[in-house]
GROMACS .gro file of N, CA and C in nm:
model
  444
    1MET      N    1  11.166 -13.734  17.965
    1MET     CA    2  11.205 -13.689  18.107
    1MET      C    3  11.094 -13.615  18.158
    2LYS      N    4  11.170 -13.454  18.110
    2LYS     CA    5  11.064 -13.327  18.196
    2LYS      C    6  10.926 -13.384  18.163
    3TRP      N    7  10.897 -13.394  18.086
    3TRP     CA    8  10.755 -13.362  18.050
    3TRP      C    9  10.682 -13.491  18.185
    4LYS      N   10  10.736 -13.561  18.147
    4LYS     CA   11  10.692 -13.662  18.279
    4LYS      C   12  10.666 -13.614  18.415
    5LEU      N   13  10.791 -13.550  18.479
    5LEU     CA   14  10.812 -13.449  18.590
    5LEU      C   15  10.688 -13.379  18.563
    6SER      N   16  10.671 -13.293  18.457
    6SER     CA   17  10.603 -13.206  18.475
    6SER      C   18  10.443 -13.255  18.530
    7PHE      N   19  10.439 -13.313  18.413
    7PHE     CA   20  10.254 -13.414  18.431
    7PHE      C   21  10.271 -13.469  18.548
    8PHE      N   22  10.331 -13.537  18.634
    8PHE     CA   23  10.345 -13.561  18.794
    8PHE      C   24  10.280 -13.440  18.914
    9LEU      N   25  10.384 -13.321  18.847
    9LEU     CA   26  10.373 -13.239  18.932
    9LEU      C   27  10.210 -13.174  18.920
   10ILE      N   28  10.150 -13.114  18.776
   10ILE     CA   29  10.010 -13.096  18.760
   10ILE      C   30   9.944 -13.166  18.859
   11LEU      N   31   9.953 -13.327  18.836
   11LEU     CA   32   9.889 -13.402  18.863
   11LEU      C   33   9.851 -13.406  18.970
   12SER      N   34   9.955 -13.361  19.115
   12SER     CA   35   9.942 -13.404  19.189
   12SER      C   36   9.874 -13.249  19.270
   13ILE      N   37   9.884 -13.162  19.222
   13ILE     CA   38   9.867 -13.002  19.246
   13ILE      C   39   9.766 -13.021  19.211
   14SER      N   40   9.679 -13.063  19.136
   14SER     CA   41   9.529 -13.063  19.127
   14SER      C   42   9.492 -13.148  19.147
   15ILE      N   43   9.448 -13.332  19.240
   15ILE     CA   44   9.494 -13.340  19.355
   15ILE      C   45   9.421 -13.292  19.473
   16LEU      N   46   9.582 -13.284  19.488
   16LEU     CA   47   9.557 -13.127  19.636
   16LEU      C   48   9.481 -13.062  19.605
   17GLY      N   49   9.449 -13.002  19.544
   17GLY     CA   50   9.356 -12.870  19.535
   17GLY      C   51   9.208 -12.934  19.566
   18TYR      N   52   9.185 -13.063  19.503
   18TYR     CA   53   9.053 -13.132  19.427
   18TYR      C   54   9.024 -13.125  19.642
   19SER      N   55   9.175 -13.192  19.690
   19SER     CA   56   9.106 -13.289  19.760
   19SER      C   57   9.097 -13.112  19.901
   20GLN      N   58   9.134 -13.030  19.878
   20GLN     CA   59   9.136 -12.875  20.003
   20GLN      C   60   9.014 -12.830  19.967
   21LYS      N   61   8.934 -12.833  19.887
   21LYS     CA   62   8.789 -12.791  19.812
   21LYS      C   63   8.674 -12.936  19.897
   22ASN      N   64   8.715 -13.014  19.913
   22ASN     CA   65   8.610 -13.161  19.989
   22ASN      C   66   8.619 -13.177  20.052
   23VAL      N   67   8.800 -13.081  20.197
   23VAL     CA   68   8.748 -13.069  20.304
   23VAL      C   69   8.693 -12.909  20.325
   24GLU      N   70   8.710 -12.851  20.297
   24GLU     CA   71   8.621 -12.695  20.284
   24GLU      C   72   8.469 -12.774  20.264
   25SER      N   73   8.423 -12.860  20.210
   25SER     CA   74   8.267 -12.847  20.164
   25SER      C   75   8.226 -12.900  20.252
   26GLU      N   76   8.288 -13.006  20.326
   26GLU     CA   77   8.204 -13.116  20.423
   26GLU      C   78   8.248 -13.018  20.539
   27SER      N   79   8.330 -12.943  20.584
   27SER     CA   80   8.286 -12.847  20.658
   27SER      C   81   8.221 -12.696  20.704
   28ILE      N   82   8.165 -12.683  20.565
   28ILE     CA   83   8.089 -12.607  20.541
   28ILE      C   84   7.959 -12.706  20.595
   29LYS      N   85   7.923 -12.781  20.503
   29LYS     CA   86   7.810 -12.898  20.453
   29LYS      C   87   7.784 -12.871  20.685
   30ARG      N   88   7.867 -12.905  20.742
   30ARG     CA   89   7.884 -12.947  20.883
   30ARG      C   90   7.825 -12.802  20.986
   31LEU      N   91   7.860 -12.712  20.898
   31LEU     CA   92   7.813 -12.616  20.965
   31LEU      C   93   7.713 -12.533  20.922
   32LEU      N   94   7.592 -12.608  20.841
   32LEU     CA   95   7.481 -12.561  20.823
   32LEU      C   96   7.408 -12.672  20.869
   33GLU      N   97   7.404 -12.809  20.904
   33GLU     CA   98   7.357 -12.915  20.968
   33GLU      C   99   7.333 -12.897  21.099
   34LYS      N  100   7.465 -12.788  21.142
   34LYS     CA  101   7.453 -12.745  21.268
   34LYS      C  102   7.366 -12.635  21.307
   35GLU      N  103   7.364 -12.542  21.230
   35GLU     CA  104   7.287 -12.428  21.256
   35GLU      C  105   7.171 -12.459  21.246
   36SER      N  106   7.147 -12.572  21.127
   36SER     CA  107   6.931 -12.610  21.134
   36SER      C  108   6.955 -12.682  21.261
   37ALA      N  109   7.023 -12.760  21.336
   37ALA     CA  110   6.963 -12.811  21.434
   37ALA      C  111   6.949 -12.772  21.548
   38THR      N  112   7.082 -12.649  21.536
   38THR     CA  113   7.083 -12.571  21.672
   38THR      C  114   6.903 -12.495  21.745
   39TRP      N  115   6.879 -12.448  21.599
   39TRP     CA  116   6.834 -12.366  21.553
   39TRP      C  117   6.657 -12.450  21.611
   40ARG      N  118   6.588 -12.576  21.571
   40ARG     CA  119   6.522 -12.658  21.607
   40ARG      C  120   6.524 -12.708  21.750
   41ALA      N  121   6.691 -12.672  21.861
   41ALA     CA  122   6.668 -12.742  21.931
   41ALA      C  123   6.675 -12.587  22.034
   42ALA      N  124   6.610 -12.509  21.991
   42ALA     CA  125   6.631 -12.316  22.096
   42ALA      C  126   6.783 -12.350  22.144
   43ASP      N  127   6.883 -12.357  22.050
   43ASP     CA  128   7.026 -12.376  22.174
   43ASP      C  129   7.073 -12.246  22.075
   44SER      N  130   7.034 -12.102  22.140
   44SER     CA  131   7.076 -11.981  22.128
   44SER      C  132   7.243 -12.004  22.118
   45LYS      N  133   7.295 -12.038  22.241
   45LYS     CA  134   7.442 -12.038  22.225
   45LYS      C  135   7.507 -12.104  22.082
   46GLY      N  136   7.471 -12.184  22.066
   46GLY     CA  137   7.468 -12.318  21.929
   46GLY      C  138   7.511 -12.261  21.837
   47HIS      N  139   7.377 -12.127  21.842
   47HIS     CA  140   7.321 -12.124  21.688
   47HIS      C  141   7.416 -11.984  21.679
   48THR      N  142   7.431 -11.899  21.735
   48THR     CA  143   7.526 -11.813  21.737
   48THR      C  144   7.663 -11.825  21.694
   49GLU      N  145   7.706 -11.886  21.719
   49GLU     CA  146   7.818 -11.953  21.677
   49GLU      C  147   7.853 -11.984  21.549
   50CYS      N  148   7.746 -12.008  21.513
   50CYS     CA  149   7.728 -12.062  21.359
   50CYS      C  150   7.749 -11.916  21.241
   51TRP      N  151   7.705 -11.813  21.306
   51TRP     CA  152   7.699 -11.666  21.242
   51TRP      C  153   7.819 -11.613  21.251
   52TYR      N  154   7.815 -11.497  21.181
   52TYR     CA  155   7.900 -11.379  21.173
   52TYR      C  156   7.862 -11.255  21.115
   53ILE      N  157   7.787 -11.197  21.211
   53ILE     CA  158   7.676 -11.075  21.121
   53ILE      C  159   7.799 -10.941  21.071
   54GLN      N  160   7.755 -10.898  20.959
   54GLN     CA  161   7.858 -10.836  20.874
   54GLN      C  162   7.758 -10.643  20.870
   55PRO      N  163   7.821 -10.603  20.843
   55PRO     CA  164   7.765 -10.448  20.794
   55PRO      C  165   7.644 -10.519  20.716
   56TYR      N  166   7.706 -10.534  20.581
   56TYR     CA  167   7.684 -10.573  20.442
   56TYR      C  168   7.556 -10.791  20.523
   57SER      N  169   7.534 -10.821  20.595
   57SER     CA  170   7.440 -10.931  20.598
   57SER      C  171   7.345 -10.911  20.590
   58ARG      N  172   7.235 -10.949  20.550
   58ARG     CA  173   7.136 -11.002  20.476
   58ARG      C  174   7.019 -11.111  20.533
   59ILE      N  175   6.919 -11.159  20.564
   59ILE     CA  176   6.851 -11.260  20.567
   59ILE      C  177   6.710 -11.279  20.477
   60LEU      N  178   6.673 -11.300  20.393
   60LEU     CA  179   6.517 -11.275  20.299
   60LEU      C  180   6.475 -11.426  20.303
   61VAL      N  181   6.399 -11.422  20.352
   61VAL     CA  182   6.295 -11.555  20.351
   61VAL      C  183   6.141 -11.543  20.292
   62SER      N  184   6.110 -11.601  20.161
   62SER     CA  185   6.009 -11.590  20.039
   62SER      C  186   5.928 -11.744  20.142
   63THR      N  187   5.791 -11.663  20.119
   63THR     CA  188   5.683 -11.802  20.205
   63THR      C  189   5.601 -11.839  20.076
   64ALA      N  190   5.623 -11.958  20.088
   64ALA     CA  191   5.471 -12.052  20.029
   64ALA      C  192   5.376 -11.935  19.930
   65GLU      N  193   5.302 -11.855  20.012
   65GLU     CA  194   5.217 -11.726  20.007
   65GLU      C  195   5.274 -11.629  19.922
   66GLY      N  196   5.366 -11.596  19.917
   66GLY     CA  197   5.421 -11.531  19.837
   66GLY      C  198   5.492 -11.390  19.881
   67ILE      N  199   5.528 -11.387  20.038
   67ILE     CA  200   5.517 -11.280  20.094
   67ILE      C  201   5.683 -11.324  20.135
   68THR      N  202   5.795 -11.173  20.094
   68THR     CA  203   5.856 -11.142  20.141
   68THR      C  204   5.908 -11.119  20.362
   69ILE      N  205   5.956 -11.209  20.369
   69ILE     CA  206   6.017 -11.154  20.507
   69ILE      C  207   6.183 -11.090  20.536
   70ASP      N  208   6.220 -10.943  20.568
   70ASP     CA  209   6.347 -10.912  20.586
   70ASP      C  210   6.387 -10.965  20.694
   71VAL      N  211   6.443 -10.992  20.723
   71VAL     CA  212   6.461 -11.055  20.873
   71VAL      C  213   6.609 -10.996  20.939
   72PRO      N  214   6.586 -10.951  21.064
   72PRO     CA  215   6.709 -10.822  21.100
   72PRO      C  216   6.859 -10.985  21.107
   73PRO      N  217   6.955 -10.925  21.067
   73PRO     CA  218   7.071 -11.034  21.068
   73PRO      C  219   7.095 -11.029  21.219
   74THR      N  220   7.059 -10.949  21.265
   74THR     CA  221   7.070 -10.990  21.408
   74THR      C  222   7.021 -11.038  21.535
   75ALA      N  223   6.888 -11.112  21.443
   75ALA     CA  224   6.774 -11.193  21.516
   75ALA      C  225   6.866 -11.342  21.471
   76MET      N  226   6.987 -11.371  21.443
   76MET     CA  227   7.048 -11.487  21.437
   76MET      C  228   7.142 -11.529  21.541
   77ILE      N  229   7.208 -11.384  21.604
   77ILE     CA  230   7.261 -11.407  21.758
   77ILE      C  231   7.222 -11.355  21.837
   78ASN      N  232   7.223 -11.466  21.983
   78ASN     CA  233   7.154 -11.449  22.112
   78ASN      C  234   7.021 -11.379  22.074
   79THR      N  235   6.980 -11.477  22.052
   79THR     CA  236   6.831 -11.511  22.008
   79THR      C  237   6.816 -11.579  22.148
   80ASN      N  238   6.660 -11.559  22.159
   80ASN     CA  239   6.622 -11.586  22.293
   80ASN      C  240   6.567 -11.679  22.316
   81PRO      N  241   6.561 -11.797  22.359
   81PRO     CA  242   6.530 -11.950  22.288
   81PRO      C  243   6.378 -11.945  22.280
   82SER      N  244   6.300 -11.902  22.317
   82SER     CA  245   6.128 -11.897  22.285
   82SER      C  246   6.107 -11.875  22.153
   83ALA      N  247   6.199 -11.780  22.106
   83ALA     CA  248   6.141 -11.751  21.983
   83ALA      C  249   6.232 -11.855  21.862
   84MET      N  250   6.269 -11.896  21.881
   84MET     CA  251   6.361 -12.021  21.826
   84MET      C  252   6.264 -12.121  21.759
   85GLY      N  253   6.329 -12.260  21.734
   85GLY     CA  254   6.265 -12.347  21.633
   85GLY      C  255   6.254 -12.414  21.773
   86ASN      N  256   6.103 -12.517  21.734
   86ASN     CA  257   6.060 -12.556  21.833
   86ASN      C  258   6.084 -12.693  21.854
   87GLY      N  259   6.182 -12.802  21.762
   87GLY     CA  260   6.176 -12.892  21.828
   87GLY      C  261   6.183 -12.941  21.654
   88GLY      N  262   6.196 -13.075  21.584
   88GLY     CA  263   6.176 -13.151  21.523
   88GLY      C  264   6.317 -13.126  21.472
   89PHE      N  265   6.349 -13.201  21.323
   89PHE     CA  266   6.463 -13.235  21.255
   89PHE      C  267   6.484 -13.133  21.137
   90SER      N  268   6.572 -13.128  20.986
   90SER     CA  269   6.546 -13.139  20.885
   90SER      C  270   6.663 -13.201  20.813
   91VAL      N  271   6.612 -13.223  20.730
   91VAL     CA  272   6.752 -13.263  20.623
   91VAL      C  273   6.778 -13.200  20.508
   92ASN      N  274   6.913 -13.148  20.473
   92ASN     CA  275   6.933 -13.138  20.381
   92ASN      C  276   7.025 -13.154  20.298
   93THR      N  277   6.996 -13.161  20.099
   93THR     CA  278   6.991 -13.263  20.010
   93THR      C  279   7.062 -13.142  19.895
   94ASN      N  280   7.095 -13.219  19.794
   94ASN     CA  281   7.132 -13.106  19.634
   94ASN      C  282   7.236 -13.024  19.669
   95TYR      N  283   7.371 -12.992  19.720
   95TYR     CA  284   7.414 -12.890  19.809
   95TYR      C  285   7.501 -12.895  19.668
   96LYS      N  286   7.533 -12.749  19.605
   96LYS     CA  287   7.622 -12.676  19.567
   96LYS      C  288   7.676 -12.579  19.575
   97MET      N  289   7.815 -12.575  19.573
   97MET     CA  290   7.892 -12.461  19.676
   97MET      C  291   7.959 -12.408  19.518
   98SER      N  292   8.026 -12.267  19.573
   98SER     CA  293   8.135 -12.270  19.483
   98SER      C  294   8.212 -12.164  19.643
   99ILE      N  295   8.349 -12.181  19.602
   99ILE     CA  296   8.437 -12.187  19.730
   99ILE      C  297   8.543 -12.099  19.693
  100HIS      N  298   8.590 -12.002  19.735
  100HIS     CA  299   8.679 -11.937  19.668
  100HIS      C  300   8.773 -11.803  19.809
  101LYS      N  301   8.907 -11.960  19.819
  101LYS     CA  302   8.924 -11.853  19.970
  101LYS      C  303   8.925 -11.890  20.099
  102ASN      N  304   8.811 -11.711  20.121
  102ASN     CA  305   8.724 -11.762  20.211
  102ASN      C  306   8.663 -11.678  20.218
  103ASN      N  307   8.578 -11.725  20.127
  103ASN     CA  308   8.428 -11.698  20.061
  103ASN      C  309   8.394 -11.795  20.043
  104ALA      N  310   8.266 -11.772  20.027
  104ALA     CA  311   8.236 -11.962  19.991
  104ALA      C  312   8.028 -11.894  19.972
  105TRP      N  313   7.937 -11.964  19.945
  105TRP     CA  314   7.822 -11.958  19.846
  105TRP      C  315   7.753 -12.097  19.834
  106VAL      N  316   7.673 -12.131  19.913
  106VAL     CA  317   7.618 -12.275  19.927
  106VAL      C  318   7.462 -12.300  19.865
  107SER      N  319   7.405 -12.343  19.787
  107SER     CA  320   7.244 -12.375  19.804
  107SER      C  321   7.257 -12.520  19.801
  108HIS      N  322   7.123 -12.520  19.865
  108HIS     CA  323   7.080 -12.678  19.900
  108HIS      C  324   6.945 -12.700  19.881
  109ASN      N  325   6.899 -12.772  19.897
  109ASN     CA  326   6.746 -12.792  19.931
  109ASN      C  327   6.668 -12.883  20.113
  110GLU      N  328   6.595 -12.816  20.143
  110GLU     CA  329   6.582 -12.880  20.323
  110GLU      C  330   6.424 -12.877  20.366
  111GLU      N  331   6.434 -12.986  20.416
  111GLU     CA  332   6.326 -13.083  20.412
  111GLU      C  333   6.294 -13.033  20.563
  112SER      N  334   6.209 -13.002  20.622
  112SER     CA  335   6.225 -13.009  20.784
  112SER      C  336   6.082 -13.054  20.816
  113THR      N  337   6.083 -13.123  20.909
  113THR     CA  338   5.987 -13.194  20.986
  113THR      C  339   6.010 -13.123  21.167
  114ALA      N  340   5.879 -13.077  21.186
  114ALA     CA  341   5.804 -12.991  21.276
  114ALA      C  342   5.765 -13.124  21.389
  115LYS      N  343   5.790 -13.122  21.478
  115LYS     CA  344   5.737 -13.225  21.621
  115LYS      C  345   5.626 -13.289  21.619
  116ASP      N  346   5.536 -13.185  21.519
  116ASP     CA  347   5.399 -13.253  21.515
  116ASP      C  348   5.350 -13.381  21.347
  117GLY      N  349   5.497 -13.334  21.253
  117GLY     CA  350   5.498 -13.423  21.210
  117GLY      C  351   5.491 -13.351  21.041
  118GLN      N  352   5.434 -13.193  21.060
  118GLN     CA  353   5.428 -13.120  20.955
  118GLN      C  354   5.604 -13.142  20.912
  119LYS      N  355   5.584 -13.080  20.745
  119LYS     CA  356   5.739 -13.064  20.667
  119LYS      C  357   5.679 -12.954  20.599
  120THR      N  358   5.769 -12.900  20.597
  120THR     CA  359   5.829 -12.767  20.488
  120THR      C  360   5.922 -12.771  20.450
  121PHE      N  361   5.901 -12.716  20.318
  121PHE     CA  362   6.021 -12.766  20.235
  121PHE      C  363   6.079 -12.605  20.185
  122SER      N  364   6.213 -12.616  20.132
  122SER     CA  365   6.262 -12.500  20.117
  122SER      C  366   6.444 -12.519  20.027
  123TYR      N  367   6.444 -12.402  19.938
  123TYR     CA  368   6.542 -12.364  19.825
  123TYR      C  369   6.641 -12.321  19.960
  124GLU      N  370   6.755 -12.306  19.968
  124GLU     CA  371   6.862 -12.218  20.086
  124GLU      C  372   6.904 -12.149  19.971
  125ILE      N  373   6.960 -12.064  20.011
  125ILE     CA  374   7.146 -12.009  20.009
  125ILE      C  375   7.171 -11.957  20.070
  126ARG      N  376   7.296 -11.996  20.086
  126ARG     CA  377   7.408 -11.937  20.213
  126ARG      C  378   7.524 -11.896  20.209
  127LEU      N  379   7.509 -11.757  20.229
  127LEU     CA  380   7.707 -11.717  20.249
  127LEU      C  381   7.795 -11.700  20.331
  128LEU      N  382   7.893 -11.727  20.310
  128LEU     CA  383   7.993 -11.805  20.394
  128LEU      C  384   8.113 -11.776  20.398
  129GLU      N  385   8.148 -11.672  20.492
  129GLU     CA  386   8.319 -11.646  20.517
  129GLU      C  387   8.381 -11.754  20.646
  130LYS      N  388   8.525 -11.789  20.602
  130LYS     CA  389   8.640 -11.794  20.707
  130LYS      C  390   8.628 -11.690  20.786
  131ILE      N  391   8.614 -11.660  20.930
  131ILE     CA  392   8.657 -11.612  21.000
  131ILE      C  393   8.744 -11.677  21.128
  132LYS      N  394   8.876 -11.599  21.093
  132LYS     CA  395   8.958 -11.669  21.213
  132LYS      C  396   8.960 -11.825  21.176
  133GLY      N  397   8.955 -11.886  21.070
  133GLY     CA  398   9.010 -12.024  21.024
  133GLY      C  399   8.894 -12.107  21.032
  134GLN      N  400   8.785 -12.052  21.062
  134GLN     CA  401   8.623 -12.125  21.059
  134GLN      C  402   8.577 -12.101  20.984
  135TRP      N  403   8.460 -12.179  20.940
  135TRP     CA  404   8.366 -12.129  20.802
  135TRP      C  405   8.251 -11.989  20.893
  136LYS      N  406   8.180 -11.914  20.862
  136LYS     CA  407   8.046 -11.889  20.913
  136LYS      C  408   7.942 -11.833  20.809
  137LEU      N  409   7.815 -11.844  20.927
  137LEU     CA  410   7.729 -11.749  20.801
  137LEU      C  411   7.707 -11.584  20.785
  138VAL      N  412   7.697 -11.535  20.732
  138VAL     CA  413   7.691 -11.426  20.683
  138VAL      C  414   7.561 -11.372  20.622
  139GLY      N  415   7.521 -11.472  20.553
  139GLY     CA  416   7.386 -11.396  20.490
  139GLY      C  417   7.308 -11.553  20.464
  140GLN      N  418   7.175 -11.527  20.419
  140GLN     CA  419   7.084 -11.649  20.378
  140GLN      C  420   6.962 -11.593  20.270
  141SER      N  421   6.912 -11.665  20.200
  141SER     CA  422   6.775 -11.652  20.130
  141SER      C  423   6.723 -11.807  20.085
  142ILE      N  424   6.612 -11.768  20.183
  142ILE     CA  425   6.507 -11.913  20.235
  142ILE      C  426   6.411 -11.897  20.144
  143HIS      N  427   6.351 -12.024  20.106
  143HIS     CA  428   6.229 -11.962  20.025
  143HIS      C  429   6.128 -12.098  19.961
  144ILE      N  430   6.077 -12.064  20.057
  144ILE     CA  431   5.960 -12.209  20.119
  144ILE      C  432   5.845 -12.194  19.980
  145TYR      N  433   5.882 -12.320  19.908
  145TYR     CA  434   5.769 -12.410  19.817
  145TYR      C  435   5.691 -12.529  19.906
  146LYS      N  436   5.542 -12.502  19.830
  146LYS     CA  437   5.500 -12.613  19.858
  146LYS      C  438   5.530 -12.725  19.752
  147PRO      N  439   5.540 -12.879  19.730
  147PRO     CA  440   5.564 -12.986  19.652
  147PRO      C  441   5.492 -12.963  19.601
  148LYS      N  442   5.476 -13.017  19.472
  148LYS     CA  443   5.350 -13.062  19.396
  148LYS      C  444   5.330 -13.189  19.374
   0.00000   0.00000   0.00000
């Protein structure tokens, strides 16, 4: 009888833990999709809400031509809408996450389509922290590539 109770308890804790991680991963996906959409919509306020700049925040972008751009993290908050995206949309796929308490890192692929139909492809790594109960971006690395 004791082993049945122990087995049921372990199974219940495992299911609860998985369920919590699933809730967290969905919350993170919504944040990343909001961040992408607000940038393209030139929604400075909405975009700022996705970020929490820390002293160690870093944003690196590598272009398909091999140039690396070290973007000042403050460029992600209170950005002038004219310096932001110019319409279009993006689709994020292939999410991979590591979530540990109030920290997470996520990798995903992004296919961006400009309003003129031009596509840009990137591999992205995002660093997040849970601040006051909400997931926020604290850093990212974007690697733009040309598909073969």
